[in-house]
Coordinates of C-alpha atoms and ligand atoms in Angstrom, one line a residue:
M1 CA 16.5 -27.2 -25.8
A2 CA 16.0 -24.0 -27.8
Q3 CA 16.3 -20.7 -25.9
P4 CA 12.8 -19.6 -24.8
G5 CA 11.3 -16.3 -26.1
T6 CA 10.2 -17.5 -29.5
A7 CA 6.6 -18.0 -30.9
D8 CA 7.2 -21.8 -30.5
Q9 CA 8.5 -21.6 -27.0
P10 CA 7.5 -18.2 -25.4
L11 CA 9.4 -17.0 -22.3
R12 CA 6.9 -18.0 -19.6
V13 CA 6.8 -15.7 -16.5
A14 CA 4.6 -16.0 -13.4
I15 CA 4.0 -12.8 -11.4
V16 CA 2.8 -13.2 -7.8
G17 CA 0.7 -10.2 -7.0
S18 CA -1.3 -7.8 -9.2
G19 CA -0.5 -4.4 -7.7
P20 CA 1.4 -1.6 -9.5
S21 CA 4.8 -3.3 -9.4
G22 CA 3.5 -6.5 -10.8
F23 CA 1.6 -4.7 -13.6
Y24 CA 4.5 -2.5 -14.5
A25 CA 6.7 -5.7 -14.7
A26 CA 4.1 -7.4 -16.9
G27 CA 3.9 -4.3 -19.1
H28 CA 7.7 -4.1 -19.6
L29 CA 7.9 -7.9 -20.3
L30 CA 5.0 -7.9 -22.8
S31 CA 6.6 -5.0 -24.7
A32 CA 10.1 -6.5 -24.8
K33 CA 11.5 -6.3 -28.4
E34 CA 12.1 -9.6 -30.3
V35 CA 11.1 -11.8 -27.3
T36 CA 7.7 -13.6 -27.2
V37 CA 6.5 -13.5 -23.6
E38 CA 3.6 -15.1 -21.8
V39 CA 2.7 -13.6 -18.4
D40 CA 0.4 -15.3 -15.9
M41 CA -0.4 -13.1 -12.9
F42 CA -1.7 -14.6 -9.7
D43 CA -3.5 -12.8 -6.8
S44 CA -5.0 -14.2 -3.7
L45 CA -7.8 -11.6 -4.0
P46 CA -10.5 -12.0 -6.7
T47 CA -9.6 -8.5 -7.9
P48 CA -6.5 -7.0 -9.4
W49 CA -4.6 -3.6 -8.8
G50 CA -3.3 -4.3 -5.2
L51 CA -3.0 -1.0 -3.3
V52 CA -4.5 1.0 -6.1
R53 CA -7.8 -0.6 -5.1
A54 CA -7.2 -1.5 -1.5
G55 CA -4.8 1.3 -0.4
V56 CA -5.2 4.6 -2.4
A57 CA -7.7 6.8 -0.5
P58 CA -11.2 6.9 -2.0
D59 CA -11.1 10.7 -2.4
H60 CA -8.0 10.3 -4.7
P61 CA -9.7 9.1 -8.0
N62 CA -6.9 10.7 -10.0
I63 CA -4.3 8.4 -8.4
K64 CA -6.6 5.4 -9.0
A65 CA -6.8 6.3 -12.7
V66 CA -3.4 4.6 -13.1
S67 CA -5.4 1.3 -13.4
R68 CA -6.1 2.4 -17.0
V69 CA -2.5 1.8 -17.8
F70 CA -2.7 -1.6 -16.2
E71 CA -5.9 -2.4 -18.2
K72 CA -3.8 -1.8 -21.4
T73 CA -1.3 -4.3 -20.2
A74 CA -4.0 -6.8 -19.4
A75 CA -5.3 -6.5 -22.9
K76 CA -1.9 -7.5 -24.4
Q77 CA -1.5 -10.8 -26.2
G78 CA 0.1 -13.3 -23.8
F79 CA -1.4 -11.9 -20.5
R80 CA -3.6 -14.0 -18.2
F81 CA -5.0 -13.2 -14.7
F82 CA -5.7 -15.8 -12.1
G83 CA -7.4 -14.2 -9.1
N84 CA -8.5 -15.9 -5.9
V85 CA -5.5 -18.1 -6.1
T86 CA -2.9 -18.0 -3.3
I87 CA 0.6 -18.9 -4.2
G88 CA 2.1 -20.7 -1.2
S89 CA -1.1 -22.5 -0.3
D90 CA -3.3 -23.2 -3.4
I91 CA -0.2 -23.6 -5.5
E92 CA 3.3 -24.0 -4.2
Q93 CA 6.3 -22.0 -5.4
A94 CA 8.0 -25.3 -6.5
E95 CA 5.0 -26.0 -8.7
L96 CA 5.5 -22.6 -10.4
E97 CA 9.2 -23.4 -10.9
R98 CA 8.2 -26.5 -12.9
R99 CA 6.0 -24.4 -15.2
Y100 CA 7.8 -21.1 -15.7
H101 CA 11.2 -19.9 -16.8
A102 CA 10.9 -17.0 -14.3
V103 CA 8.8 -16.2 -11.3
I104 CA 8.5 -12.6 -10.0
Y105 CA 7.3 -11.9 -6.5
A106 CA 5.3 -8.6 -6.5
C107 CA 3.5 -9.3 -3.3
G108 CA 4.1 -5.9 -1.6
A109 CA 4.4 -5.4 2.2
Q110 CA 1.3 -7.1 3.7
T111 CA 1.5 -6.3 7.4
D112 CA 2.2 -3.4 9.7
R113 CA 5.0 -2.4 12.0
H114 CA 4.6 -2.3 15.8
M115 CA 5.6 0.4 18.2
G116 CA 6.4 -2.0 21.0
I117 CA 4.6 0.0 23.8
P118 CA 2.2 -1.1 26.5
G119 CA -1.4 -1.0 25.6
E120 CA -0.7 -1.0 21.8
D121 CA -3.2 -3.8 21.3
L122 CA -6.0 -2.5 23.5
P123 CA -9.4 -2.4 21.7
G124 CA -9.6 0.9 19.9
S125 CA -5.9 0.9 19.0
R126 CA -5.2 -0.5 15.6
P127 CA -2.7 -0.3 12.7
A128 CA -3.6 2.3 10.1
T129 CA -3.1 -0.4 7.4
E130 CA -6.2 -2.1 8.8
F131 CA -8.3 1.1 8.8
V132 CA -7.2 1.7 5.2
A133 CA -8.1 -1.8 4.1
W134 CA -11.4 -1.5 5.9
Y135 CA -12.5 1.8 4.3
N136 CA -11.3 0.5 0.9
G137 CA -13.5 -2.6 1.1
H138 CA -10.8 -5.3 1.2
P139 CA -12.8 -8.4 1.8
D140 CA -10.6 -9.7 4.6
F141 CA -11.0 -6.5 6.6
R142 CA -14.6 -5.6 6.0
D143 CA -15.8 -7.1 9.3
L144 CA -13.5 -5.0 11.5
D145 CA -15.2 -2.9 14.0
F146 CA -14.0 0.7 14.1
D147 CA -15.7 2.6 17.0
L148 CA -15.9 6.2 16.1
S149 CA -18.2 7.2 18.9
G150 CA -15.5 9.1 20.8
N151 CA -14.3 12.7 20.0
T152 CA -10.6 12.3 19.5
A153 CA -8.5 10.2 17.1
L154 CA -4.7 9.9 17.6
I155 CA -2.7 9.0 14.5
V156 CA 0.9 8.1 15.1
G157 CA 3.3 8.8 12.2
N158 CA 4.1 11.5 9.7
G159 CA 3.7 9.7 6.4
N160 CA 1.1 9.8 3.6
V161 CA -0.9 7.0 5.1
A162 CA -1.3 9.1 8.2
M163 CA -2.6 11.9 5.9
D164 CA -5.0 9.6 4.2
C165 CA -6.4 8.4 7.5
A166 CA -6.7 11.9 8.9
R167 CA -8.6 13.1 5.8
M168 CA -10.9 10.1 5.9
L169 CA -11.9 11.0 9.4
A170 CA -12.2 14.7 8.7
L171 CA -14.0 14.7 5.3
A172 CA -17.6 15.8 5.4
P173 CA -20.0 12.8 4.8
D174 CA -21.2 14.4 1.6
E175 CA -17.7 14.7 0.3
L176 CA -17.1 11.0 1.1
A177 CA -20.4 9.9 -0.3
K178 CA -19.2 10.8 -3.8
T179 CA -16.3 8.4 -3.7
D180 CA -15.9 4.6 -3.9
V181 CA -15.4 4.3 -0.1
A182 CA -16.8 0.9 1.0
D183 CA -20.5 1.2 2.0
H184 CA -19.9 -0.3 5.4
A185 CA -17.2 2.3 6.1
L186 CA -19.4 5.2 4.8
E187 CA -22.1 4.2 7.2
V188 CA -19.7 4.3 10.2
L189 CA -17.9 7.5 9.0
R190 CA -21.3 9.3 8.6
A191 CA -22.2 8.6 12.2
S192 CA -18.7 9.4 13.5
A193 CA -18.5 11.7 16.5
I194 CA -14.8 12.4 16.0
T195 CA -14.1 16.1 16.0
D196 CA -10.4 16.2 16.7
I197 CA -7.7 14.3 14.8
V198 CA -4.2 14.6 16.2
I199 CA -1.3 13.6 14.1
L200 CA 1.8 12.8 16.1
G201 CA 5.3 13.0 14.6
R202 CA 8.3 11.7 16.5
R203 CA 10.6 14.2 14.7
G204 CA 10.0 17.7 13.5
P205 CA 8.3 19.4 10.5
A206 CA 11.6 19.2 8.5
Q207 CA 11.7 15.4 8.8
A208 CA 8.0 14.7 8.0
A209 CA 7.6 12.0 5.3
F210 CA 4.4 13.5 3.7
T211 CA 4.6 14.7 0.2
N212 CA 3.6 18.3 -0.5
P213 CA 0.2 17.8 -2.4
E214 CA -1.0 15.5 0.4
L215 CA -0.1 18.1 3.1
L216 CA -1.6 21.0 1.1
E217 CA -4.9 19.1 0.7
M218 CA -5.5 19.5 4.4
A219 CA -6.3 23.1 3.8
D220 CA -9.1 22.1 1.4
L221 CA -11.2 20.1 4.0
E222 CA -14.6 21.7 4.1
E223 CA -15.3 20.8 7.7
A224 CA -11.9 20.9 9.4
D225 CA -9.5 23.6 10.6
V226 CA -5.8 22.7 10.5
I227 CA -4.0 23.5 13.7
V228 CA -0.2 23.8 13.9
D229 CA 1.6 25.3 16.9
S230 CA 3.9 28.1 15.7
A231 CA 6.4 27.1 18.4
D232 CA 6.9 23.9 16.5
M233 CA 8.0 25.9 13.4
T234 CA 11.1 27.2 15.1
L235 CA 13.6 24.6 13.7
D236 CA 16.7 23.5 15.5
E237 CA 20.0 24.3 13.7
A238 CA 20.5 21.0 12.1
S239 CA 17.0 20.8 10.7
A240 CA 17.1 24.3 9.4
A241 CA 20.4 23.5 7.6
S242 CA 19.0 20.2 6.3
I243 CA 16.1 21.7 4.3
D244 CA 18.4 24.1 2.5
E245 CA 20.4 21.2 1.1
E246 CA 20.1 20.2 -2.5
G247 CA 17.4 17.6 -3.1
E248 CA 15.4 18.6 0.0
L249 CA 12.7 20.4 -1.9
T250 CA 9.9 18.3 -0.5
A251 CA 11.0 18.9 3.1
R252 CA 11.6 22.6 2.4
R253 CA 8.1 23.0 1.0
N254 CA 6.5 20.9 3.8
V255 CA 8.0 23.3 6.3
E256 CA 6.7 26.3 4.3
I257 CA 3.2 24.8 4.1
L258 CA 3.1 23.9 7.8
G259 CA 4.3 27.4 8.6
E260 CA 1.4 28.8 6.6
F261 CA -1.0 26.5 8.6
A262 CA 0.5 27.8 11.8
A263 CA 0.0 31.4 10.8
K264 CA -3.7 30.9 10.0
E265 CA -6.5 31.6 12.5
P266 CA -8.9 28.6 12.9
Q267 CA -12.2 29.3 11.2
G268 CA -14.3 27.7 13.9
R269 CA -15.1 24.6 11.7
P270 CA -16.7 21.6 13.4
K271 CA -13.5 19.5 13.2
R272 CA -9.9 20.1 13.7
V273 CA -6.7 18.3 12.4
H274 CA -3.9 19.0 14.8
F275 CA -0.2 18.4 13.9
R276 CA 2.0 17.7 16.9
F277 CA 5.7 17.3 16.5
L278 CA 8.6 15.9 18.5
V279 CA 6.5 13.5 20.5
S280 CA 6.5 9.7 20.8
P281 CA 3.9 7.4 22.3
V282 CA 5.1 5.7 25.5
A283 CA 1.9 3.8 26.5
I284 CA -1.7 3.5 25.6
E285 CA -4.1 3.3 28.5
G286 CA -7.7 2.9 29.3
D287 CA -10.4 1.0 31.0
G288 CA -10.5 -2.1 28.8
R289 CA -10.0 0.0 25.7
A290 CA -7.8 2.9 24.5
Q291 CA -8.8 6.1 26.2
R292 CA -5.6 8.0 26.5
M293 CA -2.0 8.0 25.4
E294 CA 1.1 8.9 27.4
I295 CA 3.6 10.7 25.2
V296 CA 7.2 11.8 25.7
H297 CA 8.6 15.0 24.2
N298 CA 11.7 14.4 22.1
E299 CA 14.6 16.5 21.1
L300 CA 16.6 16.0 17.9
Y301 CA 20.3 15.2 17.6
V302 CA 22.7 14.5 14.7
A303 CA 23.7 10.8 14.9
D304 CA 27.1 9.5 13.9
D305 CA 25.8 8.6 10.4
G306 CA 24.6 12.2 9.9
A307 CA 20.9 11.4 10.3
I308 CA 18.8 13.7 12.4
R309 CA 17.2 11.4 15.0
P310 CA 14.8 11.9 18.0
R311 CA 15.7 11.2 21.6
P312 CA 13.3 11.4 24.6
T313 CA 13.5 14.2 27.1
E314 CA 12.2 14.1 30.7
R315 CA 9.0 15.8 29.7
R316 CA 5.9 13.6 29.5
E317 CA 2.2 14.4 28.8
V318 CA -1.0 12.5 28.7
I319 CA -3.5 13.1 25.9
D320 CA -7.0 11.8 25.5
G321 CA -7.8 9.6 22.5
D322 CA -10.6 7.2 21.8
L323 CA -9.2 5.8 18.6
V324 CA -5.5 5.2 18.0
L325 CA -4.2 4.5 14.5
R326 CA -0.5 3.6 14.3
S327 CA 0.6 4.7 10.9
I328 CA 4.3 3.9 11.2
G329 CA 4.8 2.0 8.0
Y330 CA 4.0 -1.3 6.2
K331 CA 6.1 -4.4 6.6
G332 CA 6.9 -7.3 4.2
V333 CA 5.9 -10.9 5.0
A334 CA 7.8 -14.0 3.9
S335 CA 6.4 -16.2 1.1
P336 CA 6.7 -20.0 1.5
G337 CA 9.6 -21.4 -0.5
V338 CA 11.1 -17.9 -1.1
P339 CA 14.2 -16.5 0.7
F340 CA 13.4 -13.7 3.2
D341 CA 15.6 -11.2 4.9
E342 CA 13.9 -11.0 8.4
R343 CA 15.9 -7.9 9.4
R344 CA 14.8 -5.7 6.5
A345 CA 11.5 -7.6 5.9
V346 CA 12.2 -7.8 2.2
I347 CA 13.2 -10.6 -0.2
P348 CA 17.0 -10.5 -0.4
N349 CA 17.9 -9.4 -3.9
D350 CA 20.4 -7.8 -6.2
A351 CA 18.6 -5.3 -8.5
G352 CA 15.6 -7.7 -8.5
R353 CA 17.4 -11.0 -8.8
V354 CA 16.4 -13.0 -5.7
L355 CA 19.4 -14.1 -3.6
H356 CA 19.6 -17.2 -1.3
E357 CA 20.5 -14.8 1.5
P358 CA 21.6 -11.2 1.7
D359 CA 24.9 -10.9 -0.4
G360 CA 24.4 -14.6 -1.4
D361 CA 24.1 -16.2 -4.8
H362 CA 21.2 -15.7 -7.2
V363 CA 18.4 -18.2 -7.1
G364 CA 18.0 -18.9 -10.8
G365 CA 14.7 -18.0 -12.2
L366 CA 13.5 -16.1 -9.2
Y367 CA 12.9 -12.3 -9.1
C368 CA 11.1 -9.6 -7.1
V369 CA 9.7 -6.1 -7.6
G370 CA 8.1 -3.3 -5.6
W371 CA 7.8 -3.1 -1.9
I372 CA 8.9 -6.7 -1.2
K373 CA 12.1 -5.8 -3.2
R374 CA 13.0 -2.4 -1.8
G375 CA 10.8 -1.9 1.3
P376 CA 7.6 0.0 1.7
T377 CA 8.6 3.4 0.3
G378 CA 7.8 5.5 -2.7
V379 CA 4.7 6.4 -4.6
I380 CA 3.0 4.2 -7.3
G381 CA 5.1 5.7 -10.1
T382 CA 8.3 4.6 -8.2
N383 CA 7.4 1.0 -9.2
K384 CA 7.8 1.7 -12.9
K385 CA 11.5 2.2 -12.7
D386 CA 11.8 -0.5 -10.1
A387 CA 10.0 -3.0 -12.3
H388 CA 12.0 -2.0 -15.4
E389 CA 15.2 -2.9 -13.5
T390 CA 13.9 -6.3 -12.6
V391 CA 12.7 -7.1 -16.1
E392 CA 16.1 -6.0 -17.5
M393 CA 17.7 -8.7 -15.2
I394 CA 15.3 -11.3 -16.5
L395 CA 16.0 -10.4 -20.2
E396 CA 19.8 -10.3 -19.5
D397 CA 19.6 -13.8 -17.8
L398 CA 17.6 -15.0 -20.8
E399 CA 20.1 -13.7 -23.2
H400 CA 23.0 -15.4 -21.4
G401 CA 21.2 -18.7 -21.1
R402 CA 21.0 -18.4 -17.3
L403 CA 17.2 -19.1 -16.9
P404 CA 16.4 -22.6 -15.7
E405 CA 14.6 -25.0 -18.0
P406 CA 11.2 -25.8 -16.5
A407 CA 9.9 -29.3 -16.8
D408 CA 6.5 -28.3 -18.1
P409 CA 6.4 -24.9 -19.7
D410 CA 2.9 -25.3 -21.0
S411 CA 0.2 -22.7 -20.6
A412 CA -2.7 -25.2 -20.9
A413 CA -1.2 -27.2 -18.1
V414 CA -1.2 -24.2 -15.8
E415 CA -4.9 -23.6 -16.5
A416 CA -5.7 -27.2 -15.7
L417 CA -3.7 -27.0 -12.4
V418 CA -5.4 -23.8 -11.4
T419 CA -8.9 -25.2 -12.3
E420 CA -8.2 -28.3 -10.3
R421 CA -7.0 -26.5 -7.2
K422 CA -9.3 -23.4 -7.4
P423 CA -12.4 -24.1 -9.5
D424 CA -13.7 -20.7 -8.5
H425 CA -10.6 -18.7 -9.6
V426 CA -11.3 -15.4 -11.3
T427 CA -9.9 -14.7 -14.8
Y428 CA -9.6 -11.3 -16.3
V429 CA -13.0 -11.7 -17.9
G430 CA -14.3 -12.4 -14.4
W431 CA -12.7 -9.2 -13.1
E432 CA -14.2 -7.2 -16.0
A433 CA -17.6 -8.6 -14.9
I434 CA -17.0 -7.5 -11.3
D435 CA -15.9 -4.1 -12.5
A436 CA -19.1 -3.7 -14.6
V437 CA -21.3 -4.7 -11.7
E438 CA -19.6 -2.2 -9.3
K439 CA -19.7 0.6 -11.8
S440 CA -23.4 0.0 -12.6
L441 CA -24.2 0.0 -8.9
G442 CA -22.3 3.4 -8.5
E443 CA -23.8 5.2 -11.5
P444 CA -27.3 6.1 -10.2
H445 CA -25.6 7.7 -7.1
G446 CA -23.0 9.6 -9.1
R447 CA -20.2 7.4 -7.6
P448 CA -17.4 5.8 -9.6
R449 CA -18.4 2.4 -8.2
V450 CA -20.0 0.7 -5.3
K451 CA -17.4 -1.9 -4.2
L452 CA -18.5 -5.5 -3.6
C453 CA -16.7 -6.2 -0.4
S454 CA -17.1 -9.9 0.3
R455 CA -15.4 -12.8 -1.5
D456 CA -18.8 -14.4 -2.1
E457 CA -20.2 -11.3 -3.8
L458 CA -17.1 -10.9 -5.8
L459 CA -17.0 -14.5 -6.9
E460 CA -20.7 -14.4 -7.8
A461 CA -20.3 -11.3 -10.0
A462 CA -17.3 -12.9 -11.7
K463 CA -19.1 -16.1 -12.3
N464 CA -22.2 -14.5 -13.7
G465 CA -20.2 -12.2 -16.0
G466 CA -17.9 -15.1 -17.1
A467 CA -21.0 -17.1 -18.0
E468 CA -22.5 -14.2 -20.0
A469 CA -19.2 -13.7 -21.8
R470 CA -19.0 -17.4 -22.7
A471 CA -22.6 -17.3 -24.0
A472 CA -22.0 -14.2 -26.1
Ligands
NAP501 P1 6.3 6.3 5.6 O1 6.2 7.4 4.6 O2 7.5 5.5 5.7 O3 6.0 7.1 7.0 C1 6.1 6.4 8.3 C2 6.1 7.4 9.4 O4 6.1 6.7 10.6 C3 7.3 8.3 9.4 O5 6.9 9.6 9.8 C4 8.2 7.7 10.6 O6 9.0 8.6 11.3 C5 7.1 7.2 11.5 N1 7.5 6.2 12.4 C6 8.1 5.0 12.2 N2 8.3 4.4 13.3 C7 7.8 5.1 14.3 C8 7.7 4.9 15.7 N3 8.2 3.8 16.3 N4 7.1 5.9 16.4 C9 6.6 7.0 15.8 N5 6.7 7.2 14.5 C10 7.3 6.3 13.7 O7 5.1 5.3 5.6 P2 3.5 5.3 5.1 O8 2.9 6.6 5.5 O9 3.0 4.0 5.6 O10 3.6 5.3 3.5 C11 4.2 4.2 2.8 C12 4.6 4.7 1.4 O11 3.4 4.8 0.7 C13 5.3 6.0 1.4 O12 6.3 6.0 0.4 C14 4.2 7.0 1.0 O13 4.6 8.2 0.4 C15 3.3 6.1 0.1 N6 2.0 6.6 0.0 C16 1.7 7.5 -0.9 C17 0.4 8.1 -0.9 C18 0.1 9.2 -2.0 O14 0.9 9.4 -2.9 N7 -1.0 9.9 -1.8 C19 -0.6 7.7 -0.1 C20 -0.3 6.7 0.9 C21 1.0 6.2 0.9 P3 10.5 8.7 11.0 O15 10.7 9.5 9.7 O16 11.0 9.5 12.2 O17 11.1 7.3 10.9

């Protein structure tokens, strides 16, 4: 059989997941020189963009604007979107293998990490990932109940997700009302009684994982003072030396910014965002729900591998908290029929080529990109380079005749299969209809969009728009 990649037999690639890494991979593939490529992208949600829609905070429209790049990719010849289709249940991985030369998993890290402490699952204590999905209108999380009737929220973790959650709790309702925050969340956040948001880092200011703009934004909150204890800004010797090292610009600037916060007198605003460092949760307690947290004070030490790590001291403290959000990182989940490295919670891979096991052989025709490839780190742009690497591996395998020959590499056959299994799947035209409805709902209120937050509403909008497009 002739090598795929020609007009007669395009290189057929399935991408599982329509977030940034999947779209960057599609973009690289569809602009490959002298290779004709067809990309079918699947998502279990009726909507594309992954965390750009369901993760990026509503008050960060500039970050969301990256979807315009993805829209250009979707407009390219050879691209199709199949939303509301779950690979692994609606369609099996083995069925993709029979229809595509290559399958790329771009499914991200879909769950959260646990702290492993007593009381972690008490009502009122939740993963930040759920709070994020809830306020962003992810249909599977819209019915969660976040009780914001208490005064204090405790957020565990020093990453950008912790920053996002803190801002969402601290923003003035009028600031929020201009965004595309889900309406159900806006209503609850408007009525919120939370005045104090405490962000707990297990290490010190020099080890925080925030990026500088996200930290700086805290100073722009209209209704909240930022409180940092100046005692926390006296760094231990190893931390002080570490931020002077080359390549530690972000950490150095974080320490400067936190130092500026510490030096500033609170302005008496109605809310406060407190940064606490060198503390770890030990237990969450309360009468049938989270009401307080026992924390232990840590000290830092230089481990054998040179990393600066925390270790507990004898000193303990109990702090009140009515809402606990654990924001200690996302975690990858195994996909049926695809190898998985349980230890690292990623698909084992070599530069994007999926391996049978860590350090094992390549599973021909199977690739991965994004967080499921490298773990849940990096910003949206990090996925561009990452996807480029994976696509280069596919093109190299194509060139060397290493891609498997699928039994049925026919694009019409895929459409028939998807239609049989999921008659209510959403095409790109369907998504454009959803997009138009959401934008038109937002416009009279000066909002970028009002999100449709249930699968039924989304499918209805897609169906009506699809019918209009067919009639036109
Ligand atoms: P992250 O950046 O990996 O931060 C996780 C934080 O949790 C770290 O401070 C970590 O501390 C702490 N942690 C881990 N285990 C802990 C434990 N058992 N107890 C206490 N603390 C613990 O993760 P993330 O905030 O979920 O963000 C994920 C990625 O998305 C990051 O790359 C982030 O930059 C990106 N993101 C970017 C934006 C943006 O650009 N605006 C917004 C959101 C997310 P240690 O350092 O001590 O391990």
